[in-house]
Amino acid sequence: MKKEFLALTTIVLLGISSTSQAKQEICVFDLLGKAGESYKMMEEWALAAKTWNTDVQLIAYQNEELADKDFKNGKCDAAYITTMRARQYNKFAGSIDALGGVPTNAIALKAITFVLDKRNVKRLKTKIDNEEIEIGGIGQIGPAYIFVNDRAINTIEKGKGKKFAVLAYDKAQIAMVERVGAIPVPSDISNFIKKFNTGEVPMVGAPAYAFKPLEMEKGLGSKGALINFPVLNVTADLVFRSQKFPATFGNDSRTWFIKQLPRQFSMVKRLEEGIPAKYRLNLSKVDTEKYQKLLRDGRMDLTRQGIYDPTMMSVLKRARCTVDRTNFECSLAGE
């Protein structure tokens, strides 16, 4: 009897030990895999997580769709993916990348810091299929600009009827491209730049993060340009299953992400400075305001359709008008 008891006790203790030693697996998407800035940042996050009584194993993905699929299927307990794709898990945080919602880095810093603040904890949790999914951080990737293979396409009117590579899963991008009269070409984050570089599409939106690694100069050629007007601010979300992590993990992780923001914005500045000035095409003040109004109208329409979260739209407007009180929209109702 004693032997049976000892054997049972040993099995139980071994079970507890193996559970405590089990690592939570994190799917990390980065276009450049382990060589990318996002993955390197997550390596530092993984080290910090040890101090929160969390031991994680990062799995690098260059295919974002697969990273998301593996998170859905439970292969990973958390995933670091673009906010546009993460919107399906949390519309509040997932709307921070709204078209035209974050036109400057100063506004982006305010918006991300506010969203990750402790006062928004409830908004960062969502019940999906009886599981609680939580946002554990938001990372800055940078403003996305429109790249064209011919600088003669320097107005919205001249882009009408032309093909524009869009992410197939983002209804907001598709709707906005159709709104301006261009033709959306459904793509994935792994091939949308390739379509531009090979001439399949003459227009694409992308952050500076993609410029050198994905050799966008091939698509720009001798006549192309970057229209110096950010159409959206690209970020990434850490989404995780709350029950798989310690109770304080979410707050610890979000606090860590907030502390990384100054360094991330410095990275964005460095990457943007790496794009040759010859490619930049500046808009007139009149055109800039025209595009801001166009994006605002589109954003409000997408919010009415349920694609964007109305609370987040109010947060972003407040951030924009805090940084620039002279902006035309600050005296207007809506958002």
Short mmCIF file of C-alpha atoms in Angstrom, two decimals:
data_model
loop_
_atom_site.label_atom_id
_atom_site.label_comp_id
_atom_site.label_asym_id
_atom_site.label_seq_id
_atom_site.Cartn_x
_atom_site.Cartn_y
_atom_site.Cartn_z
CA MET A 1 0.00 0.00 0.00
CA LYS A 2 2.86 2.34 0.93
CA LYS A 3 4.57 1.59 -2.37
CA GLU A 4 1.39 2.42 -4.30
CA PHE A 5 0.99 5.66 -2.36
CA LEU A 6 4.61 6.65 -3.02
CA ALA A 7 4.23 5.84 -6.71
CA LEU A 8 1.04 7.90 -6.96
CA THR A 9 2.68 10.81 -5.10
CA THR A 10 5.67 10.68 -7.45
CA ILE A 11 3.42 10.75 -10.52
CA VAL A 12 1.46 13.72 -9.16
CA LEU A 13 4.63 15.64 -8.29
CA LEU A 14 6.13 14.91 -11.69
CA GLY A 15 2.91 16.12 -13.30
CA ILE A 16 3.01 19.35 -11.31
CA SER A 17 6.69 19.81 -12.14
CA SER A 18 6.17 19.28 -15.87
CA THR A 19 3.22 21.70 -15.86
CA SER A 20 5.23 24.40 -14.10
CA GLN A 21 8.13 23.91 -16.51
CA ALA A 22 6.00 23.91 -19.65
CA LYS A 23 6.67 26.91 -21.85
CA GLN A 24 3.92 28.96 -23.40
CA GLU A 25 4.45 29.08 -27.15
CA ILE A 26 4.20 32.45 -28.88
CA CYS A 27 3.66 32.75 -32.64
CA VAL A 28 5.66 35.80 -33.76
CA PHE A 29 5.09 37.22 -37.22
CA ASP A 30 7.85 39.23 -38.82
CA LEU A 31 8.27 39.68 -42.58
CA LEU A 32 12.00 39.12 -42.04
CA GLY A 33 11.66 36.19 -39.66
CA LYS A 34 14.23 36.02 -36.87
CA ALA A 35 16.27 38.77 -38.55
CA GLY A 36 13.48 41.33 -38.24
CA GLU A 37 13.19 44.17 -35.74
CA SER A 38 9.84 42.92 -34.43
CA TYR A 39 11.17 39.45 -33.69
CA LYS A 40 14.27 40.87 -31.97
CA MET A 41 12.04 43.03 -29.78
CA MET A 42 9.98 39.98 -28.85
CA GLU A 43 13.16 38.17 -27.83
CA GLU A 44 13.75 40.93 -25.28
CA TRP A 45 10.11 40.66 -24.21
CA ALA A 46 10.58 36.91 -23.67
CA LEU A 47 13.50 37.60 -21.32
CA ALA A 48 11.45 40.16 -19.41
CA ALA A 49 8.57 37.67 -19.14
CA LYS A 50 10.73 35.43 -16.93
CA THR A 51 10.49 38.10 -14.23
CA TRP A 52 6.68 37.82 -14.45
CA ASN A 53 6.87 34.07 -13.70
CA THR A 54 6.28 33.28 -17.36
CA ASP A 55 8.57 31.14 -19.49
CA VAL A 56 7.85 31.45 -23.20
CA GLN A 57 9.06 29.87 -26.41
CA LEU A 58 9.00 32.11 -29.49
CA ILE A 59 8.17 30.61 -32.88
CA ALA A 60 9.09 32.80 -35.86
CA TYR A 61 6.71 33.09 -38.83
CA GLN A 62 7.21 34.91 -42.11
CA ASN A 63 3.69 33.89 -43.14
CA GLU A 64 1.23 35.87 -41.00
CA GLU A 65 -1.79 33.84 -42.07
CA LEU A 66 -0.12 30.68 -40.77
CA ALA A 67 0.82 32.38 -37.47
CA ASP A 68 -2.81 33.40 -37.00
CA LYS A 69 -4.06 29.92 -37.95
CA ASP A 70 -1.74 28.26 -35.43
CA PHE A 71 -2.95 30.62 -32.71
CA LYS A 72 -6.57 29.85 -33.58
CA ASN A 73 -5.88 26.10 -33.50
CA GLY A 74 -4.23 26.32 -30.09
CA LYS A 75 -0.71 25.50 -31.24
CA CYS A 76 0.33 28.83 -29.76
CA ASP A 77 -0.93 30.41 -26.54
CA ALA A 78 -0.28 33.91 -27.89
CA ALA A 79 0.50 35.59 -31.20
CA TYR A 80 2.24 38.78 -32.22
CA ILE A 81 0.58 39.82 -35.49
CA THR A 82 -0.36 43.03 -37.29
CA THR A 83 -3.16 44.98 -35.67
CA MET A 84 -5.16 44.80 -38.90
CA ARG A 85 -5.31 41.02 -38.58
CA ALA A 86 -5.71 41.13 -34.79
CA ARG A 87 -8.85 43.28 -35.13
CA GLN A 88 -10.89 40.05 -35.30
CA TYR A 89 -9.95 39.37 -31.66
CA ASN A 90 -10.45 42.86 -30.25
CA LYS A 91 -12.13 45.61 -32.26
CA PHE A 92 -11.17 48.36 -29.79
CA ALA A 93 -7.40 47.82 -29.98
CA GLY A 94 -7.71 46.59 -33.56
CA SER A 95 -9.07 49.94 -34.71
CA ILE A 96 -5.97 51.91 -33.72
CA ASP A 97 -4.75 51.39 -37.31
CA ALA A 98 -7.83 53.13 -38.74
CA LEU A 99 -7.23 54.83 -42.09
CA GLY A 100 -6.07 58.40 -41.51
CA GLY A 101 -6.62 58.03 -37.77
CA VAL A 102 -2.99 58.50 -36.75
CA PRO A 103 -1.24 60.92 -39.13
CA THR A 104 1.92 61.62 -37.06
CA ASN A 105 4.28 59.80 -34.72
CA ALA A 106 3.36 62.18 -31.88
CA ILE A 107 -0.29 61.18 -32.22
CA ALA A 108 0.66 57.50 -32.49
CA LEU A 109 2.61 57.70 -29.23
CA LYS A 110 -0.34 59.28 -27.41
CA ALA A 111 -2.84 56.80 -28.82
CA ILE A 112 -0.85 53.63 -28.10
CA THR A 113 0.06 54.79 -24.59
CA PHE A 114 -3.58 55.55 -23.80
CA VAL A 115 -4.90 52.25 -25.16
CA LEU A 116 -2.44 50.21 -23.08
CA ASP A 117 -3.23 52.19 -19.91
CA LYS A 118 -4.69 50.24 -16.97
CA ARG A 119 -7.98 52.12 -17.25
CA ASN A 120 -8.68 50.22 -20.50
CA VAL A 121 -8.14 46.70 -19.15
CA LYS A 122 -11.77 45.67 -19.67
CA ARG A 123 -11.75 46.94 -23.25
CA LEU A 124 -8.66 44.84 -23.98
CA LYS A 125 -10.42 41.58 -23.11
CA THR A 126 -12.85 39.74 -25.37
CA LYS A 127 -14.78 36.49 -25.02
CA ILE A 128 -14.49 34.31 -28.12
CA ASP A 129 -15.87 30.76 -28.13
CA ASN A 130 -15.83 30.64 -24.31
CA GLU A 131 -12.19 31.72 -24.20
CA GLU A 132 -10.95 35.08 -22.96
CA ILE A 133 -8.60 36.71 -25.46
CA GLU A 134 -6.58 39.65 -24.20
CA ILE A 135 -4.31 42.27 -25.75
CA GLY A 136 -0.90 42.13 -24.07
CA GLY A 137 0.83 44.90 -26.00
CA ILE A 138 0.94 47.09 -29.09
CA GLY A 139 4.16 47.64 -31.02
CA GLN A 140 4.86 50.49 -33.43
CA ILE A 141 5.84 49.50 -36.98
CA GLY A 142 5.35 52.90 -38.60
CA PRO A 143 3.27 55.07 -40.94
CA ALA A 144 2.25 53.51 -44.26
CA TYR A 145 2.61 55.59 -47.41
CA ILE A 146 1.33 55.06 -50.93
CA PHE A 147 4.06 54.02 -53.35
CA VAL A 148 3.45 54.49 -57.09
CA ASN A 149 5.53 53.28 -60.02
CA ASP A 150 4.95 56.56 -61.87
CA ARG A 151 5.09 59.91 -60.09
CA ALA A 152 2.54 61.19 -62.59
CA ILE A 153 0.01 59.40 -60.35
CA ASN A 154 0.20 62.27 -57.88
CA THR A 155 -3.50 62.80 -57.12
CA ILE A 156 -6.45 60.60 -56.22
CA GLU A 157 -8.07 61.41 -59.55
CA LYS A 158 -5.06 60.04 -61.43
CA GLY A 159 -5.23 56.81 -59.46
CA LYS A 160 -8.75 56.02 -60.65
CA GLY A 161 -9.00 52.78 -62.59
CA LYS A 162 -5.52 51.68 -61.53
CA LYS A 163 -4.75 48.50 -59.60
CA PHE A 164 -3.85 48.80 -55.92
CA ALA A 165 -2.56 45.85 -53.86
CA VAL A 166 -4.57 45.45 -50.64
CA LEU A 167 -4.57 42.92 -47.82
CA ALA A 168 -7.45 40.59 -48.66
CA TYR A 169 -8.60 40.19 -45.06
CA ASP A 170 -8.84 43.94 -44.34
CA LYS A 171 -12.28 45.16 -45.40
CA ALA A 172 -11.29 48.73 -44.54
CA GLN A 173 -8.50 48.83 -47.14
CA ILE A 174 -10.69 47.32 -49.83
CA ALA A 175 -13.53 49.77 -49.12
CA MET A 176 -11.23 52.80 -49.18
CA VAL A 177 -9.50 51.82 -52.42
CA GLU A 178 -12.89 51.31 -54.06
CA ARG A 179 -14.04 54.64 -52.63
CA VAL A 180 -11.34 56.54 -54.54
CA GLY A 181 -12.05 54.66 -57.77
CA ALA A 182 -8.96 52.43 -57.83
CA ILE A 183 -9.14 48.65 -58.29
CA PRO A 184 -8.28 46.59 -55.18
CA VAL A 185 -6.13 43.55 -55.88
CA PRO A 186 -6.50 41.12 -52.93
CA SER A 187 -3.09 40.11 -51.63
CA ASP A 188 -1.36 38.76 -48.55
CA ILE A 189 1.26 40.52 -46.48
CA SER A 190 3.82 38.06 -47.83
CA ASN A 191 3.26 38.98 -51.51
CA PHE A 192 1.69 42.44 -51.79
CA ILE A 193 5.08 44.15 -52.26
CA LYS A 194 6.13 41.52 -54.79
CA LYS A 195 3.11 42.47 -56.91
CA PHE A 196 4.31 46.07 -56.89
CA ASN A 197 7.92 45.18 -57.65
CA THR A 198 6.95 43.03 -60.64
CA GLY A 199 4.60 45.65 -62.07
CA GLU A 200 1.44 43.64 -61.49
CA VAL A 201 0.05 46.65 -59.61
CA PRO A 202 1.21 50.28 -60.00
CA MET A 203 0.17 51.28 -56.46
CA VAL A 204 0.68 49.87 -52.96
CA GLY A 205 0.66 51.09 -49.37
CA ALA A 206 3.56 50.16 -47.09
CA PRO A 207 5.63 51.40 -44.12
CA ALA A 208 9.34 52.21 -44.31
CA TYR A 209 9.91 48.89 -42.51
CA ALA A 210 9.33 47.14 -45.84
CA PHE A 211 11.37 49.44 -48.10
CA LYS A 212 14.91 48.02 -48.01
CA PRO A 213 14.28 44.38 -47.01
CA LEU A 214 11.65 43.90 -49.72
CA GLU A 215 13.64 45.91 -52.30
CA MET A 216 10.88 48.36 -53.14
CA GLU A 217 13.27 50.34 -55.33
CA LYS A 218 12.66 47.64 -57.95
CA GLY A 219 9.00 48.61 -58.14
CA LEU A 220 9.70 52.34 -58.02
CA GLY A 221 12.17 52.20 -60.89
CA SER A 222 13.26 55.55 -62.33
CA LYS A 223 9.80 57.16 -62.37
CA GLY A 224 8.22 56.00 -59.11
CA ALA A 225 7.53 57.91 -55.92
CA LEU A 226 6.46 57.71 -52.31
CA ILE A 227 3.54 60.08 -51.73
CA ASN A 228 4.58 61.81 -48.51
CA PHE A 229 1.22 61.49 -46.78
CA PRO A 230 0.68 58.70 -44.21
CA VAL A 231 -2.58 56.90 -44.93
CA LEU A 232 -2.47 54.80 -41.77
CA ASN A 233 -0.17 53.91 -38.89
CA VAL A 234 0.87 50.26 -38.86
CA THR A 235 1.16 48.53 -35.49
CA ALA A 236 1.24 44.96 -34.20
CA ASP A 237 -0.72 43.42 -31.33
CA LEU A 238 0.22 40.74 -28.87
CA VAL A 239 -2.95 38.67 -28.40
CA PHE A 240 -3.05 35.89 -25.80
CA ARG A 241 -5.37 33.42 -24.08
CA SER A 242 -5.78 34.83 -20.58
CA GLN A 243 -6.21 31.44 -18.90
CA LYS A 244 -2.82 30.25 -20.17
CA PHE A 245 -0.88 32.94 -18.31
CA PRO A 246 -0.56 34.28 -14.74
CA ALA A 247 -3.24 36.74 -13.61
CA THR A 248 -0.84 39.72 -13.64
CA PHE A 249 0.73 38.84 -17.00
CA GLY A 250 -1.42 41.20 -19.10
CA ASN A 251 -0.61 44.29 -17.04
CA ASP A 252 3.08 43.38 -16.80
CA SER A 253 3.31 42.85 -20.56
CA ARG A 254 1.45 46.05 -21.47
CA THR A 255 3.66 48.07 -19.10
CA TRP A 256 6.73 46.60 -20.80
CA PHE A 257 5.41 47.50 -24.26
CA ILE A 258 4.76 51.11 -23.21
CA LYS A 259 8.37 51.42 -22.04
CA GLN A 260 9.64 50.27 -25.46
CA LEU A 261 7.75 52.93 -27.44
CA PRO A 262 10.48 55.64 -27.48
CA ARG A 263 12.95 53.13 -28.89
CA GLN A 264 10.43 51.87 -31.44
CA PHE A 265 9.73 55.38 -32.68
CA SER A 266 13.48 55.96 -33.01
CA MET A 267 13.63 52.82 -35.16
CA VAL A 268 10.82 54.15 -37.37
CA LYS A 269 12.66 57.47 -37.76
CA ARG A 270 15.84 55.65 -38.76
CA LEU A 271 14.04 53.49 -41.32
CA GLU A 272 12.23 56.47 -42.85
CA GLU A 273 15.50 58.38 -43.15
CA GLY A 274 16.86 55.39 -45.06
CA ILE A 275 14.46 56.04 -47.97
CA PRO A 276 16.22 58.26 -50.54
CA ALA A 277 14.76 61.78 -50.65
CA LYS A 278 14.47 61.57 -54.45
CA TYR A 279 11.48 59.26 -54.07
CA ARG A 280 9.45 61.53 -51.79
CA LEU A 281 6.60 63.40 -53.43
CA ASN A 282 5.18 66.15 -51.21
CA LEU A 283 1.54 67.20 -51.47
CA SER A 284 0.27 70.76 -51.44
CA LYS A 285 -1.53 71.97 -48.31
CA VAL A 286 -4.81 71.96 -50.26
CA ASP A 287 -4.36 68.34 -51.38
CA THR A 288 -3.27 67.26 -47.90
CA GLU A 289 -6.47 68.62 -46.35
CA LYS A 290 -8.54 67.12 -49.17
CA TYR A 291 -7.12 63.67 -48.45
CA GLN A 292 -7.61 64.11 -44.69
CA LYS A 293 -11.29 64.86 -45.33
CA LEU A 294 -11.59 61.88 -47.67
CA LEU A 295 -10.09 59.54 -45.08
CA ARG A 296 -12.28 61.02 -42.35
CA ASP A 297 -15.45 60.43 -44.38
CA GLY A 298 -14.33 56.89 -45.17
CA ARG A 299 -13.40 56.20 -41.55
CA MET A 300 -16.80 57.37 -40.29
CA ASP A 301 -18.53 55.22 -42.88
CA LEU A 302 -16.48 52.17 -41.88
CA THR A 303 -17.36 52.80 -38.24
CA ARG A 304 -21.05 52.88 -39.13
CA GLN A 305 -20.56 49.55 -40.91
CA GLY A 306 -19.13 48.07 -37.72
CA ILE A 307 -15.59 47.62 -39.03
CA TYR A 308 -14.01 50.19 -36.70
CA ASP A 309 -14.75 50.66 -33.00
CA PRO A 310 -16.51 54.01 -32.26
CA THR A 311 -14.81 54.41 -28.86
CA MET A 312 -11.41 54.07 -30.49
CA MET A 313 -12.37 56.63 -33.13
CA SER A 314 -13.11 59.10 -30.31
CA VAL A 315 -9.75 58.28 -28.68
CA LEU A 316 -7.89 58.92 -31.94
CA LYS A 317 -9.70 62.18 -32.64
CA ARG A 318 -8.89 63.39 -29.15
CA ALA A 319 -5.22 62.51 -29.70
CA ARG A 320 -5.15 64.31 -33.07
CA CYS A 321 -6.76 67.45 -31.68
CA THR A 322 -4.52 67.47 -28.59
CA VAL A 323 -1.42 67.48 -30.81
CA ASP A 324 -2.85 69.84 -33.48
CA ARG A 325 -5.74 72.00 -32.23
CA THR A 326 -5.86 73.89 -35.54
CA ASN A 327 -6.86 70.78 -37.51
CA PHE A 328 -10.08 71.39 -39.46
CA GLU A 329 -11.87 68.42 -37.86
CA CYS A 330 -11.45 69.60 -34.27
CA SER A 331 -14.44 71.93 -34.57
CA LEU A 332 -16.60 69.30 -36.29
CA ALA A 333 -18.98 66.81 -34.71
CA GLY A 334 -18.51 63.11 -35.33
CA GLU A 335 -15.95 60.54 -34.23
#
